Amino acid sequence: MEPILKPFKEQQAPPLQSSGFVVWLRSNFFSTWINSLMTIGLLWVIYQIGSFVINWGFIDAVWFGESAKACPNVHGACWAFVTDRWRLFVYGLYPSELRWRVDVFYGLGALTIAAFVFSFGPITKRLRLTMFIGFPIAAYILLVGGMVGLKYVTPEDFGGLLLTVVIAAVGIFASIPLGLILMLGRTSELKVISKVCAYYIEFWRGVPHIAVIVMFVALLPIFIPDGNKIDIVVRALIAFAAFNSAYMAEVFRGGLQSIPAGQFEASKAIGLSYWKMMGYIILPQAIRNSVPALVNTCISIFKETTIVLLIGFSDFLGIIQLSLEDPKWLGPPHIFSSAYVFAALIYFSFTFGMSKYSLRLENRTNVDH
Amino acid sequence: MENLLSLWRKGSVRSLIYQWGLVVAILLALFWVFDTASTNLDRLGINTGFGFLDDEAGFQISQTLFPYSAQSTYIDAILVTFTNTIVLSVIAIFLATFLGFFIAISRLSDNLLLRKIGSFYVEMFRNIPLLLQLFFWYFAALKLLPAKRESINLFDVAFLNIEGFVVPAPVFEDDANSILWAVVISLALAVGIWRWAKNRQIRTGEPFPSFFVGLGLVVLIPLIVAWLQDFPISWEIPKFGRFNFEGGIALQPEFTAMLFGLTLYNAAFIGEIIRAGILSVHKGQREAANSIGFTQMQIYSQIVVPQAMRLIIPPLTNQYLNLTKSTALAAALGYPDFFWALSGAISSQTGQVLELQAITLFGYLGISLFIAAIMAIYSRATRIPEK
């Protein structure tokens, strides 16, 4: 008797290889003839760009020199501009005998960041909280001084990378609590409060940041009683806190919306008041869910600090731009490109680090669910 | 006392008190702010009011779409620069979306090398401040371009040199209006056919190639109208005369640098938005469509894209808003945009900072609300009804 089930096809030999380097190569680079062509074309482009970058940035580059005359070769980078001026770029006009204070500030900042990035040994939640609250206070005492025996330094002498970091840090540290309050207001059940917060948030999100900064710097003196003077740096910082808090509010609102309604209902069912429900149940989860978006907002705040150069501040980019216009260094465009490439590398190392951190957090929260 | 306490414990009463308290506090704060402002303005001898807008502006604007001269009023100057902002934003949005689409495709490609290059592009351009990129294009890259006489020749129609980018200009003759009408009518016809075909397919299941028929109509009808009238639209191609280019439109280096910077920077974000949208469509959707015999084209146009769109539209709107707002940075390069006119030229001449700031803020707010409204209409039209 014949078997009822017959195989459709004769049995075939297994494929020669299903894993290994050759298979990986074939499936990723040479799967079809279009892919193969593309791979070869892209390799050629990468080779061209790579050799240009190596020639321009290393082989034909000038590393040390006093003025634009040191860099006659327009086909090579002029790093001499950077090596000659780097102290100005990093410290601005901060008095040179007090620069150790800036160094300590950078060190403390690095430690605070490290406490949030790494988790081992003595790093606990309590330590993180202490650093988060203590760092701004310590930074203020260190940089501005005028107390505990430290000489006073006016914020108008801040410059270069120091000013960039200070503006970004103030923007971030001030806008987080303000943003939380605004978010609570916007999601509140009280109609008037939620409308007021919503208009506030949408207003700041709808206008260009540079317009806001110009407005605060130019108009704030008109709106406060005569005789009070607000430092111009402080005015810019207030502007930064004002519009960034609106963005932070939206970040936290996104985190709040990710919380299932059952959490609210359960908290109400066991009789928690609004503040207890928010403080113990909802906000801890909402904040944790919004951390990746929060880090992304921090990246934009850091990049946005560059616009203060338009109101005449010498932040990192501003002081580089000023130095480029110095007659000693005024030269052909290759000095400009070298300076901008250097600035881009510095900004990139900050923002890329933050974006990698945010990606790590995102993956960690994804695993949780 | 007991009564008052019990009233306070009542949620509805308490919420009323909170809300009225907030309203009163805001009104008091506003009153205080305006009061101090008016005393300060009196003390400084600053006149307020918008009367100055009718005065003669007295400065030149290097790029105008309307006739404008130094004798025009401030109102004209504001309108001209506002159009410049809009033109810059619209072109940059268009180019950035186009480039972003290709970045998204390359990041979803089978080819590992292409994927890596795509992600390298995204990481590089979105992590460097926009202003720095604009400076790079304006002060470093565009300055490397040759002088006018040695312009880079792009197919004999466009020329790139250190003073800008010369492109062909469309020339409209008197009859050109009819073509515009033909385009509008054929678009309306195409939409009508698309709706009819969709309804019929829902009723009877019979498909109709509405996309190709519509495309054919939109292309053919205006062409026929143009042919009937001996082509009233032509392109004026720039030619290098004795000292300068004749004909065509010369885009300033400031405009070119802004366009480069805005496009490359925002394309990185838009590419990520589109990629995330496409990835959000579950793999099972594609496999299911495949198994019931959809073609690759149908899978994308009818299954993947409509679902991805719902996730793409909100962040894309946000990105368009960001782009439009960041055109204000053009003032740093000296491109005559809205912000440049209001915060620079006009404000230094008149000193009417208060009024000019108000115009600036409401101008940009208006653009933002307009874009948000358009995208809301679009997203309502493409929404898939929830079950």
JSON list of C-alpha atoms in Angstrom, two decimals, chain A residues 33-148:
[
{"chain": "A", "resi": 33, "resn": "TRP", "atom": "CA", "xyz": [23.64, 42.82, -7.30]},
{"chain": "A", "resi": 34, "resn": "ILE", "atom": "CA", "xyz": [22.27, 46.29, -6.49]},
{"chain": "A", "resi": 35, "resn": "ASN", "atom": "CA", "xyz": [23.51, 45.87, -2.94]},
{"chain": "A", "resi": 36, "resn": "SER", "atom": "CA", "xyz": [26.93, 44.79, -4.18]},
{"chain": "A", "resi": 37, "resn": "LEU", "atom": "CA", "xyz": [27.20, 47.82, -6.45]},
{"chain": "A", "resi": 38, "resn": "MET", "atom": "CA", "xyz": [26.13, 50.07, -3.62]},
{"chain": "A", "resi": 39, "resn": "THR", "atom": "CA", "xyz": [28.68, 48.57, -1.24]},
{"chain": "A", "resi": 40, "resn": "ILE", "atom": "CA", "xyz": [31.50, 49.10, -3.70]},
{"chain": "A", "resi": 41, "resn": "GLY", "atom": "CA", "xyz": [30.39, 52.67, -4.45]},
{"chain": "A", "resi": 42, "resn": "LEU", "atom": "CA", "xyz": [30.05, 53.52, -0.75]},
{"chain": "A", "resi": 43, "resn": "LEU", "atom": "CA", "xyz": [33.47, 52.03, 0.03]},
{"chain": "A", "resi": 44, "resn": "TRP", "atom": "CA", "xyz": [34.96, 54.30, -2.63]},
{"chain": "A", "resi": 45, "resn": "VAL", "atom": "CA", "xyz": [33.19, 57.36, -1.14]},
{"chain": "A", "resi": 46, "resn": "ILE", "atom": "CA", "xyz": [34.35, 56.43, 2.37]},
{"chain": "A", "resi": 47, "resn": "TYR", "atom": "CA", "xyz": [37.90, 56.03, 1.10]},
{"chain": "A", "resi": 48, "resn": "GLN", "atom": "CA", "xyz": [37.81, 59.45, -0.56]},
{"chain": "A", "resi": 49, "resn": "ILE", "atom": "CA", "xyz": [36.38, 61.22, 2.49]},
{"chain": "A", "resi": 50, "resn": "GLY", "atom": "CA", "xyz": [38.63, 59.34, 4.89]},
{"chain": "A", "resi": 51, "resn": "SER", "atom": "CA", "xyz": [41.79, 60.17, 3.01]},
{"chain": "A", "resi": 52, "resn": "PHE", "atom": "CA", "xyz": [40.72, 63.81, 2.74]},
{"chain": "A", "resi": 53, "resn": "VAL", "atom": "CA", "xyz": [40.08, 63.99, 6.49]},
{"chain": "A", "resi": 54, "resn": "ILE", "atom": "CA", "xyz": [43.44, 62.38, 7.34]},
{"chain": "A", "resi": 55, "resn": "ASN", "atom": "CA", "xyz": [45.32, 64.64, 4.95]},
{"chain": "A", "resi": 56, "resn": "TRP", "atom": "CA", "xyz": [43.48, 67.77, 6.04]},
{"chain": "A", "resi": 57, "resn": "GLY", "atom": "CA", "xyz": [43.35, 67.12, 9.76]},
{"chain": "A", "resi": 58, "resn": "PHE", "atom": "CA", "xyz": [46.69, 65.44, 10.39]},
{"chain": "A", "resi": 59, "resn": "ILE", "atom": "CA", "xyz": [49.24, 65.31, 7.58]},
{"chain": "A", "resi": 60, "resn": "ASP", "atom": "CA", "xyz": [48.87, 68.84, 6.20]},
{"chain": "A", "resi": 61, "resn": "ALA", "atom": "CA", "xyz": [47.77, 70.41, 9.48]},
{"chain": "A", "resi": 62, "resn": "VAL", "atom": "CA", "xyz": [49.73, 73.02, 11.42]},
{"chain": "A", "resi": 63, "resn": "TRP", "atom": "CA", "xyz": [49.69, 72.34, 15.15]},
{"chain": "A", "resi": 64, "resn": "PHE", "atom": "CA", "xyz": [51.48, 75.29, 16.72]},
{"chain": "A", "resi": 65, "resn": "GLY", "atom": "CA", "xyz": [51.94, 78.93, 15.85]},
{"chain": "A", "resi": 66, "resn": "GLU", "atom": "CA", "xyz": [51.42, 82.51, 16.93]},
{"chain": "A", "resi": 67, "resn": "SER", "atom": "CA", "xyz": [49.23, 84.00, 14.22]},
{"chain": "A", "resi": 68, "resn": "ALA", "atom": "CA", "xyz": [47.48, 83.31, 10.92]},
{"chain": "A", "resi": 69, "resn": "LYS", "atom": "CA", "xyz": [50.91, 83.46, 9.20]},
{"chain": "A", "resi": 70, "resn": "ALA", "atom": "CA", "xyz": [51.74, 80.09, 10.73]},
{"chain": "A", "resi": 71, "resn": "CYS", "atom": "CA", "xyz": [49.09, 78.44, 8.53]},
{"chain": "A", "resi": 72, "resn": "PRO", "atom": "CA", "xyz": [49.83, 79.29, 4.90]},
{"chain": "A", "resi": 73, "resn": "ASN", "atom": "CA", "xyz": [48.58, 75.97, 3.53]},
{"chain": "A", "resi": 74, "resn": "VAL", "atom": "CA", "xyz": [44.89, 76.35, 2.73]},
{"chain": "A", "resi": 75, "resn": "HIS", "atom": "CA", "xyz": [44.53, 72.58, 2.20]},
{"chain": "A", "resi": 76, "resn": "GLY", "atom": "CA", "xyz": [45.38, 71.70, 5.78]},
{"chain": "A", "resi": 77, "resn": "ALA", "atom": "CA", "xyz": [43.78, 72.42, 9.14]},
{"chain": "A", "resi": 78, "resn": "CYS", "atom": "CA", "xyz": [45.14, 75.21, 11.30]},
{"chain": "A", "resi": 79, "resn": "TRP", "atom": "CA", "xyz": [45.11, 73.75, 14.80]},
{"chain": "A", "resi": 80, "resn": "ALA", "atom": "CA", "xyz": [47.61, 76.42, 15.82]},
{"chain": "A", "resi": 81, "resn": "PHE", "atom": "CA", "xyz": [44.62, 78.72, 16.33]},
{"chain": "A", "resi": 82, "resn": "VAL", "atom": "CA", "xyz": [43.22, 76.29, 18.90]},
{"chain": "A", "resi": 83, "resn": "THR", "atom": "CA", "xyz": [46.47, 75.47, 20.70]},
{"chain": "A", "resi": 84, "resn": "ASP", "atom": "CA", "xyz": [47.31, 79.19, 20.93]},
{"chain": "A", "resi": 85, "resn": "ARG", "atom": "CA", "xyz": [43.95, 80.20, 22.39]},
{"chain": "A", "resi": 86, "resn": "TRP", "atom": "CA", "xyz": [42.57, 77.21, 24.27]},
{"chain": "A", "resi": 87, "resn": "ARG", "atom": "CA", "xyz": [42.79, 78.82, 27.70]},
{"chain": "A", "resi": 88, "resn": "LEU", "atom": "CA", "xyz": [40.54, 81.63, 26.53]},
{"chain": "A", "resi": 89, "resn": "PHE", "atom": "CA", "xyz": [38.10, 79.11, 25.06]},
{"chain": "A", "resi": 90, "resn": "VAL", "atom": "CA", "xyz": [37.90, 77.10, 28.27]},
{"chain": "A", "resi": 91, "resn": "TYR", "atom": "CA", "xyz": [37.95, 79.82, 30.96]},
{"chain": "A", "resi": 92, "resn": "GLY", "atom": "CA", "xyz": [36.82, 82.99, 29.19]},
{"chain": "A", "resi": 93, "resn": "LEU", "atom": "CA", "xyz": [37.89, 86.13, 31.03]},
{"chain": "A", "resi": 94, "resn": "TYR", "atom": "CA", "xyz": [37.87, 84.43, 34.44]},
{"chain": "A", "resi": 95, "resn": "PRO", "atom": "CA", "xyz": [40.79, 85.93, 36.45]},
{"chain": "A", "resi": 96, "resn": "SER", "atom": "CA", "xyz": [43.79, 83.73, 35.70]},
{"chain": "A", "resi": 97, "resn": "GLU", "atom": "CA", "xyz": [44.91, 83.35, 39.35]},
{"chain": "A", "resi": 98, "resn": "LEU", "atom": "CA", "xyz": [41.45, 82.02, 40.29]},
{"chain": "A", "resi": 99, "resn": "ARG", "atom": "CA", "xyz": [41.18, 79.46, 37.49]},
{"chain": "A", "resi": 100, "resn": "TRP", "atom": "CA", "xyz": [41.61, 76.58, 39.95]},
{"chain": "A", "resi": 101, "resn": "ARG", "atom": "CA", "xyz": [38.05, 77.32, 41.03]},
{"chain": "A", "resi": 102, "resn": "VAL", "atom": "CA", "xyz": [36.81, 76.64, 37.53]},
{"chain": "A", "resi": 103, "resn": "ASP", "atom": "CA", "xyz": [38.86, 73.43, 37.45]},
{"chain": "A", "resi": 104, "resn": "VAL", "atom": "CA", "xyz": [37.29, 72.29, 40.72]},
{"chain": "A", "resi": 105, "resn": "PHE", "atom": "CA", "xyz": [33.86, 73.16, 39.27]},
{"chain": "A", "resi": 106, "resn": "TYR", "atom": "CA", "xyz": [34.51, 71.03, 36.18]},
{"chain": "A", "resi": 107, "resn": "GLY", "atom": "CA", "xyz": [35.75, 68.21, 38.43]},
{"chain": "A", "resi": 108, "resn": "LEU", "atom": "CA", "xyz": [32.65, 68.35, 40.64]},
{"chain": "A", "resi": 109, "resn": "GLY", "atom": "CA", "xyz": [30.45, 68.40, 37.57]},
{"chain": "A", "resi": 110, "resn": "ALA", "atom": "CA", "xyz": [32.18, 65.32, 36.19]},
{"chain": "A", "resi": 111, "resn": "LEU", "atom": "CA", "xyz": [31.74, 63.55, 39.56]},
{"chain": "A", "resi": 112, "resn": "THR", "atom": "CA", "xyz": [28.02, 64.41, 39.63]},
{"chain": "A", "resi": 113, "resn": "ILE", "atom": "CA", "xyz": [27.56, 63.06, 36.12]},
{"chain": "A", "resi": 114, "resn": "ALA", "atom": "CA", "xyz": [29.55, 59.95, 37.02]},
{"chain": "A", "resi": 115, "resn": "ALA", "atom": "CA", "xyz": [27.26, 59.34, 40.00]},
{"chain": "A", "resi": 116, "resn": "PHE", "atom": "CA", "xyz": [24.32, 59.18, 37.61]},
{"chain": "A", "resi": 117, "resn": "VAL", "atom": "CA", "xyz": [26.01, 57.16, 34.88]},
{"chain": "A", "resi": 118, "resn": "PHE", "atom": "CA", "xyz": [27.66, 54.45, 36.96]},
{"chain": "A", "resi": 119, "resn": "SER", "atom": "CA", "xyz": [26.06, 52.32, 39.62]},
{"chain": "A", "resi": 120, "resn": "PHE", "atom": "CA", "xyz": [28.37, 50.39, 41.92]},
{"chain": "A", "resi": 121, "resn": "GLY", "atom": "CA", "xyz": [29.80, 50.44, 45.45]},
{"chain": "A", "resi": 122, "resn": "PRO", "atom": "CA", "xyz": [28.97, 53.62, 47.36]},
{"chain": "A", "resi": 123, "resn": "ILE", "atom": "CA", "xyz": [26.70, 55.07, 44.69]},
{"chain": "A", "resi": 124, "resn": "THR", "atom": "CA", "xyz": [23.22, 55.03, 46.14]},
{"chain": "A", "resi": 125, "resn": "LYS", "atom": "CA", "xyz": [20.02, 56.97, 45.58]},
{"chain": "A", "resi": 126, "resn": "ARG", "atom": "CA", "xyz": [20.83, 59.09, 48.61]},
{"chain": "A", "resi": 127, "resn": "LEU", "atom": "CA", "xyz": [24.23, 60.03, 47.22]},
{"chain": "A", "resi": 128, "resn": "ARG", "atom": "CA", "xyz": [22.70, 60.93, 43.88]},
{"chain": "A", "resi": 129, "resn": "LEU", "atom": "CA", "xyz": [20.10, 63.14, 45.52]},
{"chain": "A", "resi": 130, "resn": "THR", "atom": "CA", "xyz": [22.79, 64.88, 47.61]},
{"chain": "A", "resi": 131, "resn": "MET", "atom": "CA", "xyz": [24.88, 65.52, 44.52]},
{"chain": "A", "resi": 132, "resn": "PHE", "atom": "CA", "xyz": [21.85, 66.72, 42.55]},
{"chain": "A", "resi": 133, "resn": "ILE", "atom": "CA", "xyz": [20.97, 69.30, 45.19]},
{"chain": "A", "resi": 134, "resn": "GLY", "atom": "CA", "xyz": [24.47, 70.02, 46.46]},
{"chain": "A", "resi": 135, "resn": "PHE", "atom": "CA", "xyz": [26.18, 70.56, 43.11]},
{"chain": "A", "resi": 136, "resn": "PRO", "atom": "CA", "xyz": [24.34, 73.76, 42.10]},
{"chain": "A", "resi": 137, "resn": "ILE", "atom": "CA", "xyz": [24.99, 75.31, 45.52]},
{"chain": "A", "resi": 138, "resn": "ALA", "atom": "CA", "xyz": [28.67, 74.34, 45.51]},
{"chain": "A", "resi": 139, "resn": "ALA", "atom": "CA", "xyz": [29.00, 75.55, 41.93]},
{"chain": "A", "resi": 140, "resn": "TYR", "atom": "CA", "xyz": [27.52, 78.95, 42.79]},
{"chain": "A", "resi": 141, "resn": "ILE", "atom": "CA", "xyz": [29.84, 79.40, 45.79]},
{"chain": "A", "resi": 142, "resn": "LEU", "atom": "CA", "xyz": [32.86, 78.31, 43.77]},
{"chain": "A", "resi": 143, "resn": "LEU", "atom": "CA", "xyz": [32.27, 80.33, 40.62]},
{"chain": "A", "resi": 144, "resn": "VAL", "atom": "CA", "xyz": [30.76, 83.56, 41.92]},
{"chain": "A", "resi": 145, "resn": "GLY", "atom": "CA", "xyz": [32.39, 83.55, 45.34]},
{"chain": "A", "resi": 146, "resn": "GLY", "atom": "CA", "xyz": [32.04, 86.55, 47.63]},
{"chain": "A", "resi": 147, "resn": "MET", "atom": "CA", "xyz": [31.66, 84.21, 50.64]},
{"chain": "A", "resi": 148, "resn": "VAL", "atom": "CA", "xyz": [33.61, 81.67, 52.69]}
]
